[in-house]
């Protein structure tokens, strides 16, 4: 295995670990000071704190799946645009898939230092420098 993993590969592995409910693999892709930031909630810092949070969430919602639609890579940051099913929202899969989310990951030396969940709104996309073309089209990178 290539070490360290490039940022996009690390993020894809992180999402795959979430989708498989593999908390050990998820934690292995976190930096020691990893931060989880969900919307406006206070951040959760540290591998072990995040292990407990992910273990609890994935145990409570074993059908939780992230569906990445588009990935934008900028240096250490990877933005993933997509949707989920099986979350705490209690919606049908069809309804939940309509709710779009942006995940922002910061990757250093192959490990995620940040996993941030951001509401996908025009304002947030503008703040992140995402265009409608990047959101609605295929994979896109700045200047592409």
Tab-separated table of C-alpha atoms in Angstrom:
chain	number	residue	atom	x	y	z
A	1	UNK	CA	0.000	0.000	0.000
A	2	UNK	CA	1.247	3.470	-0.854
A	3	UNK	CA	2.230	5.397	2.243
A	4	UNK	CA	1.239	8.016	3.015
A	5	UNK	CA	-1.992	7.838	1.074
A	6	UNK	CA	-2.697	10.804	-1.214
A	7	UNK	CA	-5.491	13.033	0.166
A	8	UNK	CA	-8.256	11.822	-2.169
A	9	UNK	CA	-7.373	8.157	-1.577
A	10	UNK	CA	-7.397	8.704	2.201
A	11	UNK	CA	-10.837	10.348	2.013
A	12	UNK	CA	-12.247	7.578	-0.187
A	13	UNK	CA	-10.905	5.040	2.324
A	14	UNK	CA	-12.485	7.025	5.166
A	15	UNK	CA	-15.887	7.045	3.439
A	16	UNK	CA	-15.561	3.341	2.648
A	17	UNK	CA	-14.813	2.616	6.324
A	18	UNK	CA	-17.914	4.593	7.358
A	19	UNK	CA	-20.057	2.773	4.792
A	20	UNK	CA	-18.774	-0.612	5.994
A	21	UNK	CA	-19.161	0.287	9.676
A	22	UNK	CA	-15.435	-0.380	10.177
A	23	UNK	CA	-14.578	1.876	13.117
A	24	UNK	CA	-11.050	0.467	13.515
A	25	UNK	CA	-10.186	1.325	9.914
A	26	UNK	CA	-11.838	4.720	10.327
A	27	UNK	CA	-9.696	5.470	13.382
A	28	UNK	CA	-6.566	4.234	11.578
A	29	UNK	CA	-7.139	6.997	8.989
A	30	UNK	CA	-7.428	9.731	11.668
A	31	UNK	CA	-4.558	11.885	12.878
A	32	UNK	CA	-4.011	11.864	16.677
A	33	UNK	CA	-5.664	15.301	16.924
A	34	UNK	CA	-8.450	14.503	14.433
A	35	UNK	CA	-11.469	16.828	14.674
A	36	UNK	CA	-15.046	16.014	13.751
A	37	UNK	CA	-17.139	19.109	13.033
A	38	UNK	CA	-20.839	18.461	12.329
A	39	UNK	CA	-22.708	21.537	11.143
A	40	UNK	CA	-22.825	24.061	14.013
A	41	UNK	CA	-22.129	21.567	16.814
A	42	UNK	CA	-18.961	21.964	18.918
A	43	UNK	CA	-16.056	20.007	17.395
A	44	UNK	CA	-15.041	16.635	18.802
A	45	UNK	CA	-11.258	16.278	19.011
A	46	UNK	CA	-8.970	13.263	19.367
A	47	UNK	CA	-8.909	9.745	17.960
A	48	UNK	CA	-10.434	8.012	20.991
A	49	UNK	CA	-13.247	10.540	21.379
A	50	UNK	CA	-14.024	10.098	17.691
A	51	UNK	CA	-13.791	6.305	17.988
A	52	UNK	CA	-16.503	6.415	20.642
A	53	UNK	CA	-18.682	8.803	18.653
A	54	UNK	CA	-18.429	6.803	15.415
A	55	UNK	CA	-18.943	3.508	17.224
A	56	UNK	CA	-22.099	4.893	18.827
A	57	UNK	CA	-23.437	6.397	15.600
A	58	UNK	CA	-22.722	3.379	13.408
A	59	UNK	CA	-24.171	1.036	16.048
A	60	UNK	CA	-27.335	3.140	16.332
A	61	UNK	CA	-27.604	3.592	12.535
A	62	UNK	CA	-26.028	0.486	10.949
A	63	UNK	CA	-27.576	1.306	7.558
A	64	UNK	CA	-25.822	4.684	7.314
A	65	UNK	CA	-24.215	5.168	3.902
A	66	UNK	CA	-22.445	8.161	2.337
A	67	UNK	CA	-22.961	8.561	-1.421
A	68	UNK	CA	-20.198	10.762	-2.857
A	69	UNK	CA	-21.329	12.440	-6.074
A	70	UNK	CA	-18.380	14.763	-6.709
A	71	UNK	CA	-14.906	15.238	-5.274
A	72	UNK	CA	-12.842	18.416	-5.420
A	73	UNK	CA	-9.192	18.246	-4.336
A	74	UNK	CA	-7.264	21.353	-3.283
A	75	UNK	CA	-3.899	20.709	-1.660
A	76	UNK	CA	-4.571	19.156	1.754
A	77	UNK	CA	-8.341	19.705	1.471
A	78	UNK	CA	-10.801	17.368	-0.189
A	79	UNK	CA	-14.416	18.436	-0.627
A	80	UNK	CA	-16.991	15.706	-1.154
A	81	UNK	CA	-20.453	16.602	-2.389
A	82	UNK	CA	-23.130	13.999	-1.975
A	83	UNK	CA	-25.896	12.601	0.174
A	84	UNK	CA	-26.637	9.861	2.697
A	85	UNK	CA	-29.175	7.219	3.609
A	86	UNK	CA	-29.851	5.465	6.893
A	87	UNK	CA	-28.935	8.415	9.115
A	88	UNK	CA	-30.474	9.732	12.330
A	89	UNK	CA	-32.907	11.826	10.262
A	90	UNK	CA	-35.349	8.918	10.030
A	91	UNK	CA	-36.292	9.678	6.416
A	92	UNK	CA	-36.917	7.210	3.631
A	93	UNK	CA	-33.838	6.556	1.518
A	94	UNK	CA	-35.427	8.449	-1.372
A	95	UNK	CA	-36.148	11.501	0.787
A	96	UNK	CA	-32.718	11.465	2.418
A	97	UNK	CA	-30.897	11.172	-0.920
A	98	UNK	CA	-32.498	14.499	-1.893
A	99	UNK	CA	-30.702	16.271	0.975
A	100	UNK	CA	-27.290	17.303	-0.313
A	101	UNK	CA	-24.285	17.607	1.991
A	102	UNK	CA	-20.699	18.807	1.657
A	103	UNK	CA	-17.982	17.013	3.573
A	104	UNK	CA	-14.646	18.774	3.967
A	105	UNK	CA	-11.630	16.704	4.887
A	106	UNK	CA	-8.156	17.983	5.601
A	107	UNK	CA	-5.474	15.355	5.058
A	108	UNK	CA	-1.861	15.555	6.201
A	109	UNK	CA	0.619	12.718	5.771
A	110	UNK	CA	-2.190	10.398	4.686
A	111	UNK	CA	-4.312	10.958	7.821
A	112	UNK	CA	-7.458	13.033	8.212
A	113	UNK	CA	-6.990	15.932	10.611
A	114	UNK	CA	-10.553	17.173	9.971
A	115	UNK	CA	-13.871	15.654	8.890
A	116	UNK	CA	-16.436	18.442	8.604
A	117	UNK	CA	-20.092	18.162	7.640
A	118	UNK	CA	-21.412	21.312	5.952
A	119	UNK	CA	-24.924	22.071	4.752
A	120	UNK	CA	-24.944	22.254	0.953
A	121	UNK	CA	-26.323	25.699	0.232
A	122	UNK	CA	-25.452	28.231	-2.461
A	123	UNK	CA	-23.843	30.397	0.229
A	124	UNK	CA	-21.675	27.587	1.551
A	125	UNK	CA	-20.660	26.569	-1.976
A	126	UNK	CA	-19.649	30.170	-2.670
A	127	UNK	CA	-17.595	30.307	0.554
A	128	UNK	CA	-15.850	27.075	-0.451
A	129	UNK	CA	-15.277	28.274	-4.011
A	130	UNK	CA	-17.512	25.612	-5.557
A	131	UNK	CA	-19.367	26.516	-8.732
A	132	UNK	CA	-22.716	25.155	-9.854
A	133	UNK	CA	-20.847	23.454	-12.700
A	134	UNK	CA	-18.661	21.610	-10.179
A	135	UNK	CA	-21.717	20.660	-8.161
A	136	UNK	CA	-23.856	19.502	-11.068
A	137	UNK	CA	-21.193	18.127	-13.400
A	138	UNK	CA	-18.607	15.427	-13.005
A	139	UNK	CA	-15.424	15.550	-10.969
A	140	UNK	CA	-13.945	19.008	-10.945
A	141	UNK	CA	-10.836	20.702	-9.671
A	142	UNK	CA	-10.032	24.398	-9.463
A	143	UNK	CA	-8.891	25.739	-12.783
A	144	UNK	CA	-10.045	22.617	-14.619
